[in-house]
Short mmCIF file of C-alpha atoms in Angstrom, two decimals:
data_model
loop_
_atom_site.label_atom_id
_atom_site.label_comp_id
_atom_site.label_asym_id
_atom_site.label_seq_id
_atom_site.Cartn_x
_atom_site.Cartn_y
_atom_site.Cartn_z
CA MET U 1 -0.93 324.50 121.54
CA SER U 2 -2.48 327.59 119.98
CA ASP U 3 -5.53 327.06 122.19
CA TRP U 4 -3.20 327.35 125.15
CA LEU U 5 -1.67 330.59 123.91
CA LEU U 6 -5.02 332.08 122.84
CA PRO U 7 -5.84 333.78 126.16
CA LEU U 8 -2.78 335.97 125.64
CA ALA U 9 -4.49 337.55 122.67
CA ASP U 10 -7.81 337.90 124.48
CA PHE U 11 -6.82 339.30 127.84
CA GLN U 12 -4.86 342.46 128.31
CA PHE U 13 -4.13 341.75 132.00
CA LEU U 14 -2.47 338.50 130.97
CA ARG U 15 -0.30 340.25 128.38
CA ARG U 16 0.73 342.75 131.02
CA ALA U 17 1.58 340.02 133.51
CA LEU U 18 3.52 338.21 130.80
CA ALA U 19 5.50 341.32 129.87
CA GLY U 20 6.11 342.04 133.55
CA SER U 21 7.35 338.57 134.39
CA MET U 22 9.58 338.42 131.31
CA ILE U 23 11.11 341.78 132.26
CA LEU U 24 11.71 340.39 135.76
CA ALA U 25 13.32 337.25 134.35
CA VAL U 26 15.73 339.35 132.28
CA SER U 27 16.45 341.64 135.23
CA MET U 28 16.95 338.84 137.72
CA ALA U 29 19.18 336.62 135.57
CA PRO U 30 22.52 338.36 136.18
CA LEU U 31 21.58 339.08 139.82
CA GLY U 32 20.66 335.47 140.50
CA THR U 33 23.88 334.26 138.89
CA MET U 34 25.96 336.48 141.16
CA LEU U 35 23.74 335.70 144.17
CA ILE U 36 24.58 332.01 143.84
CA LEU U 37 28.28 332.63 143.23
CA ARG U 38 28.33 334.82 146.35
CA ARG U 39 26.57 332.03 148.30
CA MET U 40 23.76 334.39 149.17
CA SER U 41 20.74 332.38 147.94
CA LEU U 42 19.30 332.08 151.42
CA VAL U 43 20.06 335.70 152.22
CA GLY U 44 18.02 336.59 149.12
CA ASP U 45 15.20 334.45 150.45
CA ALA U 46 15.30 336.23 153.80
CA MET U 47 15.23 339.67 152.18
CA ALA U 48 12.21 338.63 150.08
CA HIS U 49 10.24 337.77 153.22
CA ALA U 50 11.23 341.08 154.74
CA VAL U 51 9.38 342.91 151.94
CA LEU U 52 5.99 341.87 153.38
CA PRO U 53 5.62 344.18 156.41
CA GLY U 54 6.76 347.17 154.35
CA ALA U 55 4.29 346.42 151.57
CA VAL U 56 1.48 346.01 154.10
CA ALA U 57 2.44 349.26 155.81
CA GLY U 58 2.44 350.99 152.43
CA PHE U 59 -1.04 349.67 151.75
CA LEU U 60 -2.40 350.69 155.15
CA LEU U 61 -1.02 354.21 154.76
CA ALA U 62 -1.73 354.90 151.10
CA GLY U 63 -4.22 352.31 149.92
CA PHE U 64 -3.67 350.12 146.90
CA SER U 65 -0.81 352.09 145.38
CA ILE U 66 1.96 350.04 143.85
CA TRP U 67 4.45 352.84 144.49
CA ALA U 68 3.59 353.10 148.20
CA MET U 69 3.74 349.33 148.66
CA ALA U 70 6.98 349.06 146.69
CA LEU U 71 8.60 351.88 148.67
CA GLY U 72 7.46 350.34 151.96
CA GLY U 73 8.75 346.93 150.90
CA PHE U 74 12.08 348.39 149.81
CA ILE U 75 12.59 350.24 153.10
CA ALA U 76 11.63 347.20 155.18
CA ALA U 77 13.89 344.78 153.28
CA ILE U 78 16.87 347.17 153.24
CA THR U 79 16.43 347.76 156.98
CA VAL U 80 16.40 344.03 157.66
CA ALA U 81 19.46 343.48 155.47
CA MET U 82 21.43 346.29 157.12
CA LEU U 83 20.44 345.29 160.67
CA ALA U 84 21.28 341.64 160.01
CA THR U 85 24.67 342.56 158.58
CA LEU U 86 25.32 344.94 161.49
CA ILE U 87 24.42 342.31 164.09
CA ALA U 88 26.66 339.75 162.39
CA ARG U 89 29.58 342.20 162.24
CA ARG U 90 29.27 343.66 165.74
CA THR U 91 28.32 340.58 167.78
CA ARG U 92 29.29 336.93 167.81
CA GLU U 93 26.27 335.92 165.77
CA TYR U 94 26.69 334.42 162.29
CA GLU U 95 25.16 336.20 159.31
CA ASP U 96 22.80 333.36 158.37
CA SER U 97 21.21 333.25 161.82
CA SER U 98 20.89 337.04 162.13
CA PHE U 99 19.17 337.12 158.72
CA ALA U 100 16.87 334.24 159.72
CA ALA U 101 16.00 335.93 163.02
CA LEU U 102 15.17 339.28 161.45
CA TYR U 103 13.20 338.00 158.48
CA LEU U 104 11.04 335.91 160.84
CA ILE U 105 10.35 339.02 162.91
CA ALA U 106 9.54 340.99 159.75
CA LEU U 107 7.27 338.24 158.41
CA ALA U 108 5.39 338.01 161.71
CA ILE U 109 4.90 341.78 161.85
CA GLY U 110 3.69 341.69 158.25
CA VAL U 111 1.08 339.02 158.93
CA ILE U 112 -0.07 340.85 162.08
CA GLY U 113 -0.41 343.98 159.92
CA VAL U 114 -2.58 342.07 157.46
CA SER U 115 -4.81 340.80 160.30
CA ALA U 116 -5.04 344.27 161.79
CA SER U 117 -6.21 345.66 158.46
CA GLY U 118 -9.47 343.78 159.03
CA GLY U 119 -9.50 341.93 155.74
CA ARG U 120 -8.67 344.91 153.54
CA VAL U 121 -5.39 343.26 152.52
CA ASP U 122 -5.56 339.91 150.75
CA LEU U 123 -2.70 337.96 152.34
CA ALA U 124 -2.75 335.29 149.65
CA HIS U 125 -2.18 337.88 146.92
CA LEU U 126 0.69 339.46 148.82
CA LEU U 127 2.37 336.13 149.56
CA PHE U 128 1.73 334.33 146.26
CA GLY U 129 1.12 337.03 143.69
CA SER U 130 -1.70 337.62 141.28
CA VAL U 131 -1.76 338.04 137.51
CA LEU U 132 -4.70 340.35 137.86
CA ALA U 133 -2.74 342.80 139.94
CA VAL U 134 -0.33 344.03 137.25
CA ASP U 135 -1.41 347.42 135.95
CA GLY U 136 0.51 349.96 133.91
CA ASP U 137 2.27 351.26 137.02
CA GLY U 138 3.38 347.78 137.99
CA LEU U 139 4.81 347.28 134.52
CA ALA U 140 6.58 350.64 134.67
CA LEU U 141 8.06 349.67 138.04
CA ALA U 142 9.38 346.36 136.67
CA ALA U 143 10.84 348.02 133.57
CA GLY U 144 12.44 350.78 135.62
CA VAL U 145 13.95 348.30 138.05
CA ALA U 146 15.27 346.15 135.19
CA THR U 147 16.95 349.18 133.65
CA ILE U 148 18.52 350.22 136.96
CA THR U 149 19.64 346.64 137.55
CA TRP U 150 21.47 346.20 134.26
CA LEU U 151 23.05 349.66 134.41
CA GLY U 152 24.01 349.21 138.07
CA LEU U 153 25.49 345.79 137.45
CA ALA U 154 27.45 347.09 134.48
CA VAL U 155 29.03 349.67 136.78
CA ILE U 156 29.90 347.32 139.66
CA HIS U 157 30.46 344.16 137.60
CA ARG U 158 34.24 343.94 137.83
CA ALA U 159 34.40 344.98 141.47
CA LEU U 160 31.67 342.47 142.32
CA VAL U 161 33.30 339.56 140.47
CA LEU U 162 36.78 340.23 141.87
CA SER U 163 35.59 340.71 145.45
CA THR U 164 33.52 337.52 145.16
CA LEU U 165 36.55 335.64 143.89
CA GLN U 166 38.69 337.05 146.69
CA PRO U 167 36.94 338.94 149.50
CA GLY U 168 40.07 340.94 150.39
CA PHE U 169 40.99 341.79 146.81
CA PHE U 170 40.44 345.53 147.14
CA ALA U 171 42.59 345.67 150.27
CA GLU U 172 42.12 348.80 152.37
CA THR U 173 39.67 350.50 149.98
CA ARG U 174 35.89 350.41 150.34
CA ILE U 175 35.35 349.23 146.76
CA GLY U 176 34.33 345.71 147.81
CA THR U 177 31.89 347.02 150.42
CA VAL U 178 30.31 349.48 148.00
CA ALA U 179 29.91 346.76 145.37
CA HIS U 180 28.32 344.45 147.94
CA ALA U 181 25.91 347.09 149.23
CA THR U 182 24.91 348.11 145.70
CA PHE U 183 24.35 344.48 144.80
CA ALA U 184 22.15 343.90 147.87
CA ALA U 185 20.12 347.02 147.06
CA LEU U 186 19.58 345.78 143.49
CA VAL U 187 18.40 342.41 144.82
CA VAL U 188 15.88 344.13 147.09
CA LEU U 189 14.67 346.37 144.22
CA ASN U 190 13.99 343.29 142.12
CA LEU U 191 12.20 341.49 144.92
CA VAL U 192 10.00 344.55 145.40
CA ALA U 193 9.25 344.80 141.68
CA ALA U 194 8.42 341.09 141.64
CA PHE U 195 6.06 340.82 144.59
CA GLN U 196 2.94 341.79 142.61
CA ILE U 197 3.27 338.97 140.14
CA LEU U 198 5.15 336.42 142.21
CA GLY U 199 4.23 337.35 145.78
CA THR U 200 6.75 338.05 148.54
CA LEU U 201 7.03 334.36 149.39
CA MET U 202 7.75 333.31 145.79
CA ALA U 203 9.67 336.35 144.47
CA VAL U 204 13.01 334.80 145.21
CA GLY U 205 12.07 331.75 143.09
CA LEU U 206 12.68 333.53 139.79
CA LEU U 207 15.92 334.87 141.23
CA VAL U 208 17.40 331.60 142.41
CA LEU U 209 15.91 328.66 140.45
CA PRO U 210 16.86 329.66 136.87
CA SER U 211 20.45 330.48 137.85
CA ALA U 212 20.73 327.31 139.94
CA ALA U 213 19.49 325.34 136.91
CA ALA U 214 21.92 327.14 134.56
CA ARG U 215 24.89 325.96 136.61
CA HIS U 216 24.18 322.45 135.35
CA TRP U 217 24.60 323.57 131.74
CA ALA U 218 27.36 326.19 131.78
CA THR U 219 30.45 327.37 133.64
CA ARG U 220 31.42 330.74 132.22
CA LEU U 221 29.74 333.87 133.49
CA GLU U 222 28.37 335.05 130.13
CA SER U 223 26.90 331.62 129.34
CA LEU U 224 25.48 331.32 132.86
CA ILE U 225 23.67 334.64 132.54
CA ALA U 226 22.43 333.89 129.01
CA ILE U 227 21.05 330.46 129.96
CA THR U 228 19.58 331.83 133.20
CA THR U 229 17.72 334.50 131.20
CA LEU U 230 16.37 331.88 128.80
CA ILE U 231 15.21 329.58 131.60
CA GLY U 232 13.65 332.50 133.48
CA ILE U 233 11.66 333.60 130.45
CA CYS U 234 10.48 330.02 129.73
CA ALA U 235 9.39 329.64 133.37
CA ALA U 236 7.59 332.99 133.31
CA VAL U 237 5.63 332.25 130.11
CA SER U 238 4.71 328.65 130.94
CA GLY U 239 3.96 329.54 134.55
CA LEU U 240 1.56 332.34 133.64
CA LEU U 241 -0.30 330.13 131.17
CA LEU U 242 -0.46 327.36 133.76
CA SER U 243 -1.75 329.88 136.28
CA PHE U 244 -4.47 331.03 133.89
CA HIS U 245 -5.63 327.63 132.69
CA ALA U 246 -5.48 325.82 136.03
CA ASP U 247 -6.68 328.84 138.01
CA LEU U 248 -3.60 328.87 140.26
CA PRO U 249 -1.90 331.83 141.92
CA SER U 250 0.73 333.10 139.48
CA GLY U 251 3.72 333.03 141.85
CA PRO U 252 3.63 329.32 142.69
CA ALA U 253 2.78 328.47 139.06
CA ILE U 254 5.87 330.30 137.72
CA VAL U 255 8.07 328.89 140.47
CA THR U 256 6.78 325.37 139.82
CA CYS U 257 7.73 325.70 136.14
CA ALA U 258 11.16 327.05 137.08
CA GLY U 259 11.46 324.18 139.57
CA ALA U 260 10.64 321.62 136.87
CA ILE U 261 13.36 323.07 134.63
CA TYR U 262 15.72 323.00 137.63
CA LEU U 263 15.06 319.32 138.36
CA VAL U 264 15.50 318.37 134.69
CA SER U 265 18.80 320.31 134.73
CA VAL U 266 20.02 318.49 137.83
CA ILE U 267 19.29 315.14 136.19
CA ALA U 268 20.26 315.86 132.58
CA GLY U 269 22.70 318.78 132.86
CA THR U 270 25.98 318.55 130.99
CA ARG U 271 28.17 319.98 133.78
CA ARG U 272 28.20 317.04 136.13
CA HIS U 273 31.40 317.33 138.13
CA PRO U 274 31.87 319.60 141.10
CA GLU U 275 34.57 322.20 140.53
CA ARG U 276 37.70 322.07 142.61
CA SER U 277 36.82 323.43 146.01
CA THR U 278 40.16 324.75 147.25
CA MET C 1 67.25 355.13 169.77
CA ASN C 2 63.99 353.52 170.85
CA SER C 3 62.16 354.30 167.65
CA ALA C 4 62.93 352.17 164.61
CA ALA C 5 61.12 354.75 162.51
CA ASP C 6 64.23 356.97 162.62
CA ARG C 7 66.25 354.36 160.75
CA VAL C 8 63.93 353.63 157.84
CA THR C 9 64.28 355.07 154.34
CA ALA C 10 61.67 355.34 151.61
CA GLY C 11 60.56 351.87 150.53
CA GLY C 12 61.17 350.32 153.94
CA VAL C 13 59.03 349.38 156.93
CA ALA C 14 59.85 350.13 160.58
CA LEU C 15 58.31 348.37 163.57
CA THR C 16 58.61 349.79 167.08
CA GLY C 17 57.27 347.58 169.86
CA LEU C 18 54.64 346.33 167.43
CA CYS C 19 51.80 344.24 168.88
CA VAL C 20 49.02 342.73 166.75
CA ARG C 21 45.87 341.10 168.06
CA ARG C 22 43.83 338.62 166.07
CA GLY C 23 40.48 338.29 167.83
CA ASP C 24 41.22 337.57 171.49
CA VAL C 25 44.77 336.44 170.90
CA GLU C 26 47.85 338.63 170.88
CA ALA C 27 49.48 337.12 167.80
CA VAL C 28 52.51 339.41 167.65
CA ARG C 29 54.18 340.84 170.79
CA ASP C 30 56.58 343.74 171.00
CA VAL C 31 58.53 343.41 167.75
CA THR C 32 61.05 346.14 166.95
CA GLY C 33 63.18 346.42 163.83
CA VAL C 34 63.44 347.62 160.26
CA PHE C 35 62.75 346.04 156.88
CA ALA C 36 65.19 348.14 154.88
CA ALA C 37 64.22 349.46 151.46
CA GLY C 38 65.14 346.89 148.83
CA SER C 39 65.71 344.12 151.39
CA LEU C 40 64.54 340.53 151.01
CA THR C 41 63.56 339.08 154.38
CA ALA C 42 62.37 335.60 155.29
CA VAL C 43 59.93 335.33 158.21
CA ILE C 44 60.31 331.98 159.93
CA GLY C 45 58.62 330.47 162.95
CA PRO C 46 56.32 327.66 164.10
CA ASN C 47 52.62 327.53 163.25
CA GLY C 48 50.67 330.13 165.19
CA ALA C 49 53.77 332.25 165.66
CA GLY C 50 52.07 335.35 164.27
CA LYS C 51 53.82 335.34 160.88
CA SER C 52 50.63 335.89 158.89
CA SER C 53 49.38 338.47 161.39
CA LEU C 54 52.62 340.39 161.01
CA LEU C 55 52.22 340.39 157.23
CA GLU C 56 48.57 341.43 157.43
CA ALA C 57 49.49 344.29 159.77
CA ILE C 58 52.12 345.56 157.34
CA ALA C 59 49.60 345.17 154.50
CA GLY C 60 47.20 347.37 156.49
CA ARG C 61 44.60 344.63 156.93
CA LEU C 62 45.06 344.30 160.69
CA SER C 63 45.59 347.33 162.91
CA PRO C 64 48.42 347.26 165.44
CA SER C 65 47.13 346.82 169.00
CA GLY C 66 50.26 348.41 170.39
CA GLY C 67 53.51 350.04 169.31
CA THR C 68 53.91 351.65 165.91
CA LEU C 69 54.21 350.47 162.36
CA GLU C 70 55.84 352.96 160.04
CA CYS C 71 55.30 351.93 156.42
CA THR C 72 56.87 354.34 153.95
CA VAL C 73 55.17 352.70 150.98
CA PRO C 74 51.66 353.92 150.01
CA ALA C 75 48.94 351.27 150.15
CA SER C 76 48.61 351.29 146.36
CA ASP C 77 52.24 350.17 146.08
CA ILE C 78 51.93 347.20 148.45
CA ALA C 79 51.12 343.72 147.18
CA TYR C 80 49.98 341.11 149.67
CA LEU C 81 49.75 337.50 148.57
CA ALA C 82 47.62 335.63 151.09
CA GLN C 83 47.34 331.84 151.16
CA VAL C 84 45.57 330.17 148.23
CA SER C 85 42.54 329.17 150.27
CA HIS C 86 41.27 332.77 150.13
CA LEU C 87 40.25 332.36 146.48
CA ASP C 88 36.73 331.14 145.73
CA LEU C 89 37.32 329.25 142.50
CA ARG C 90 33.61 328.72 141.86
CA VAL C 91 33.63 332.23 140.45
CA PRO C 92 34.34 331.81 136.73
CA VAL C 93 37.19 334.18 135.98
CA THR C 94 39.70 333.57 133.17
CA VAL C 95 43.42 333.53 133.85
CA PHE C 96 43.88 336.57 131.57
CA ASP C 97 41.24 338.64 133.39
CA PHE C 98 42.62 337.59 136.77
CA VAL C 99 46.17 338.59 135.87
CA ALA C 100 45.07 341.85 134.21
CA ALA C 101 43.10 342.72 137.37
CA GLY C 102 46.47 343.27 139.07
CA ALA C 103 46.50 346.71 137.44
CA TRP C 104 43.34 348.00 139.16
CA ARG C 105 45.25 350.46 141.32
CA ARG C 106 46.53 352.22 138.20
CA THR C 107 43.53 351.86 135.91
CA GLY C 108 40.67 352.08 138.40
CA ILE C 109 38.00 349.41 138.39
CA PHE C 110 35.98 350.71 135.44
CA ALA C 111 38.62 350.96 132.73
CA GLY C 112 38.78 348.18 130.19
CA VAL C 113 41.92 346.33 129.16
CA ASP C 114 43.71 348.66 126.71
CA ALA C 115 46.56 347.67 124.42
CA ARG C 116 49.18 348.60 126.99
CA LEU C 117 47.63 346.56 129.78
CA ALA C 118 47.11 343.67 127.36
CA ARG C 119 50.83 343.76 126.55
CA GLN C 120 51.74 343.86 130.25
CA THR C 121 49.40 340.98 130.96
CA HIS C 122 50.86 338.91 128.14
CA ALA C 123 54.37 339.64 129.38
CA ALA C 124 53.37 338.52 132.89
CA LEU C 125 51.77 335.36 131.51
CA ARG C 126 54.91 334.63 129.50
CA ALA C 127 57.15 335.18 132.53
CA THR C 128 55.07 332.69 134.52
CA ASP C 129 54.79 330.24 131.61
CA LEU C 130 50.99 330.56 131.47
CA LEU C 131 50.44 331.91 127.95
CA ASP C 132 48.71 328.68 126.91
CA CYS C 133 46.28 328.97 129.83
CA ALA C 134 45.24 332.61 129.25
CA GLY C 135 41.66 331.72 128.25
CA ARG C 136 41.12 329.02 130.86
CA LEU C 137 39.17 329.51 134.06
CA LEU C 138 41.08 329.64 137.34
CA ALA C 139 39.25 326.51 138.53
CA GLN C 140 40.77 324.58 135.62
CA LEU C 141 44.35 325.26 136.70
CA SER C 142 46.56 322.96 138.74
CA SER C 143 47.59 324.36 142.10
CA GLY C 144 51.04 325.17 140.70
CA GLN C 145 49.56 327.00 137.72
CA LEU C 146 47.21 328.88 140.02
CA GLN C 147 50.11 330.05 142.17
CA ARG C 148 51.95 331.18 139.05
CA ALA C 149 48.83 333.10 137.96
CA ARG C 150 48.85 334.91 141.32
CA PHE C 151 52.50 335.81 140.77
CA ALA C 152 51.62 337.01 137.27
CA GLN C 153 48.99 339.30 138.82
CA LEU C 154 51.75 340.70 141.06
CA LEU C 155 53.92 341.29 137.98
CA VAL C 156 51.11 343.37 136.44
CA HIS C 157 50.59 345.21 139.74
CA ASP C 158 54.29 346.17 139.77
CA PRO C 159 54.45 347.02 143.52
CA GLN C 160 57.32 348.43 145.59
CA LEU C 161 56.63 346.35 148.72
CA ILE C 162 55.79 342.67 148.27
CA LEU C 163 54.40 340.53 151.11
CA LEU C 164 54.25 336.80 150.38
CA ASP C 165 52.59 334.37 152.82
CA GLU C 166 54.03 330.88 152.35
CA PRO C 167 54.08 331.22 148.56
CA PHE C 168 55.91 327.92 147.97
CA THR C 169 54.00 325.66 150.36
CA SER C 170 52.79 322.47 148.66
CA MET C 171 54.31 323.51 145.33
CA ASP C 172 56.39 320.94 143.44
CA GLU C 173 60.08 321.45 142.81
CA ALA C 174 59.75 322.88 139.31
CA THR C 175 57.10 325.43 140.35
CA THR C 176 59.06 326.39 143.44
CA SER C 177 62.24 327.08 141.50
CA HIS C 178 60.26 329.03 138.91
CA LEU C 179 58.65 331.23 141.60
CA VAL C 180 61.90 331.56 143.56
CA ALA C 181 63.52 332.92 140.39
CA LEU C 182 60.75 335.53 140.11
CA VAL C 183 61.28 336.60 143.73
CA ALA C 184 65.04 336.82 143.15
CA ALA C 185 64.39 338.99 140.08
CA TRP C 186 62.17 341.32 142.14
CA HIS C 187 64.97 341.56 144.69
CA ARG C 188 67.43 342.58 141.95
CA GLU C 189 64.93 345.30 140.97
CA GLN C 190 65.34 346.79 144.47
CA ARG C 191 61.82 345.99 145.64
CA THR C 192 61.28 345.38 149.35
CA ILE C 193 60.16 341.78 149.89
CA ILE C 194 58.97 340.00 153.03
CA VAL C 195 58.25 336.30 152.60
CA VAL C 196 56.89 333.83 155.17
CA LEU C 197 58.70 330.52 154.73
CA HIS C 198 58.76 327.14 156.43
CA ASP C 199 61.85 325.87 154.67
CA ARG C 200 65.10 327.01 156.31
CA ASP C 201 67.22 325.83 153.39
CA LEU C 202 65.16 327.98 151.05
CA ALA C 203 65.58 330.94 153.41
CA ARG C 204 69.35 330.45 153.29
CA GLU C 205 69.32 330.17 149.51
CA LEU C 206 66.96 333.06 148.74
CA CYS C 207 66.94 335.60 151.58
CA PRO C 208 69.90 337.66 152.84
CA THR C 209 67.91 338.57 155.98
CA THR C 210 65.73 336.46 158.25
CA LEU C 211 63.29 337.32 161.01
CA VAL C 212 62.55 334.46 163.43
CA LEU C 213 59.21 334.98 165.14
CA ASP C 214 57.45 333.07 167.90
CA ARG C 215 54.91 335.75 168.84
CA LYS C 216 57.90 337.57 170.32
CA LEU C 217 60.91 338.41 168.21
CA ILE C 218 63.47 335.60 168.50
CA ALA C 219 66.08 336.84 166.05
CA TRP C 220 66.34 339.31 163.17
CA GLY C 221 69.47 339.71 161.09
CA PRO C 222 71.62 338.04 158.45
CA THR C 223 69.96 334.71 157.69
CA GLU C 224 72.75 332.41 158.91
CA GLN C 225 73.07 334.22 162.26
CA ALA C 226 69.33 334.52 162.80
CA LEU C 227 68.76 330.83 162.16
CA ALA C 228 71.71 329.92 164.38
CA ALA C 229 70.30 332.01 167.24
CA HIS C 230 67.00 330.26 166.78
CA ARG C 231 68.58 326.81 166.98
CA TRP C 232 70.55 327.75 170.08
CA ARG C 233 67.34 328.82 171.85
CA HIS C 234 65.72 325.48 171.18
CA VAL C 235 68.69 323.57 172.54
CA ALA C 236 68.68 325.75 175.60
#
């Protein structure tokens, strides 16, 4: 066991990646819990894919700067989310198909951008993450995003919960819309902060899997968030060690660990019965 | 003479040639009349007659597609109780928090539950016989208890104009009489109440005034006369 943990003491990059992924797990826990309650898991997935072209554009314009890539990714994902929502509201298209359509377009543009860069961008690192990539700036980004996330959620918490429970709760006011938009922006911020370690393809894994697993152990919101945080941190630590020892990309390694916890939860979880659906 | 708005006092709602579209369908056509301040009106009609659309228009959730709707009550003083299916019970919210949330217009959405709101919430829970359920999640309630919790939220809201969309549908007898008593108490407090009903006997028992709607206005007046006019039309 201690042999397994030893590399953490030896390698600074691994400690940084560990700190970064644990920060992300803490930041993503309450978001993921609300994402699932709002039935937006797949929308989160779509927004994660939409980060890619923005991150590539940031790289092509400013080189390997985490801030440029994060800003690009944020703009791209927010644009996709707003366009998809607009199309669903203004036309006869459903929101899930408009999101699917736009994230596919974004993903394709992103991959074309990588090809056009003539090998300067490592697609595998962008899609699947890399423990080596986390520097001090990356850590600062994750910590900043986590802080904004918890503060932001504290502000919109009640509005978000009540408008999730009952979409028309806030009647003619814009409170529900503002809460929803803020929530979506926080999700995108987290996906952007996560793409270094997890990759754009895997970033949503730490958002969705721990909270999906937690639902098999708890019902109340506070317990759901607490258990989600715990599962996220476990997945992050074990995933990074797995990534190091088995020489795997860090994103899939962390997501595999989260997935294992999820499957165990489905089989052994204590909350077995579906809630009333009316 | 043409405008009902001239005849409405504060607390009432006046409709003049009101039309409401829901998507491609004109759900309500050319309805004129007044819900007087402090009145208790039943809205009766077949399925698809535009009853819910009428309520949503008064609640400000659907815009009139024609005519005018003069509502003298500010939006913050209107309570609209939609059908139960609008609640997503997967969201874990306790009965206490749900009922206390009825005060958001007064307290804003950031304020916590202070002693005063806690007292109001407890009073509302007591009035709806839900004190024992205060800490339970909404998903753990029976459908009757859930409906009572929604009424308790209205009690905390304390609105002037109350719009109820089929509040007694699929409730058992005990729950129905409990909720009917609450509505009657609101009526005694001079609140303006509009309630969509399917049960004519209940309309006779509870509501002095009835509006019979089948997209167009069929009858609107004292309950017995309105229902009689409706029956006559069907025979003819």
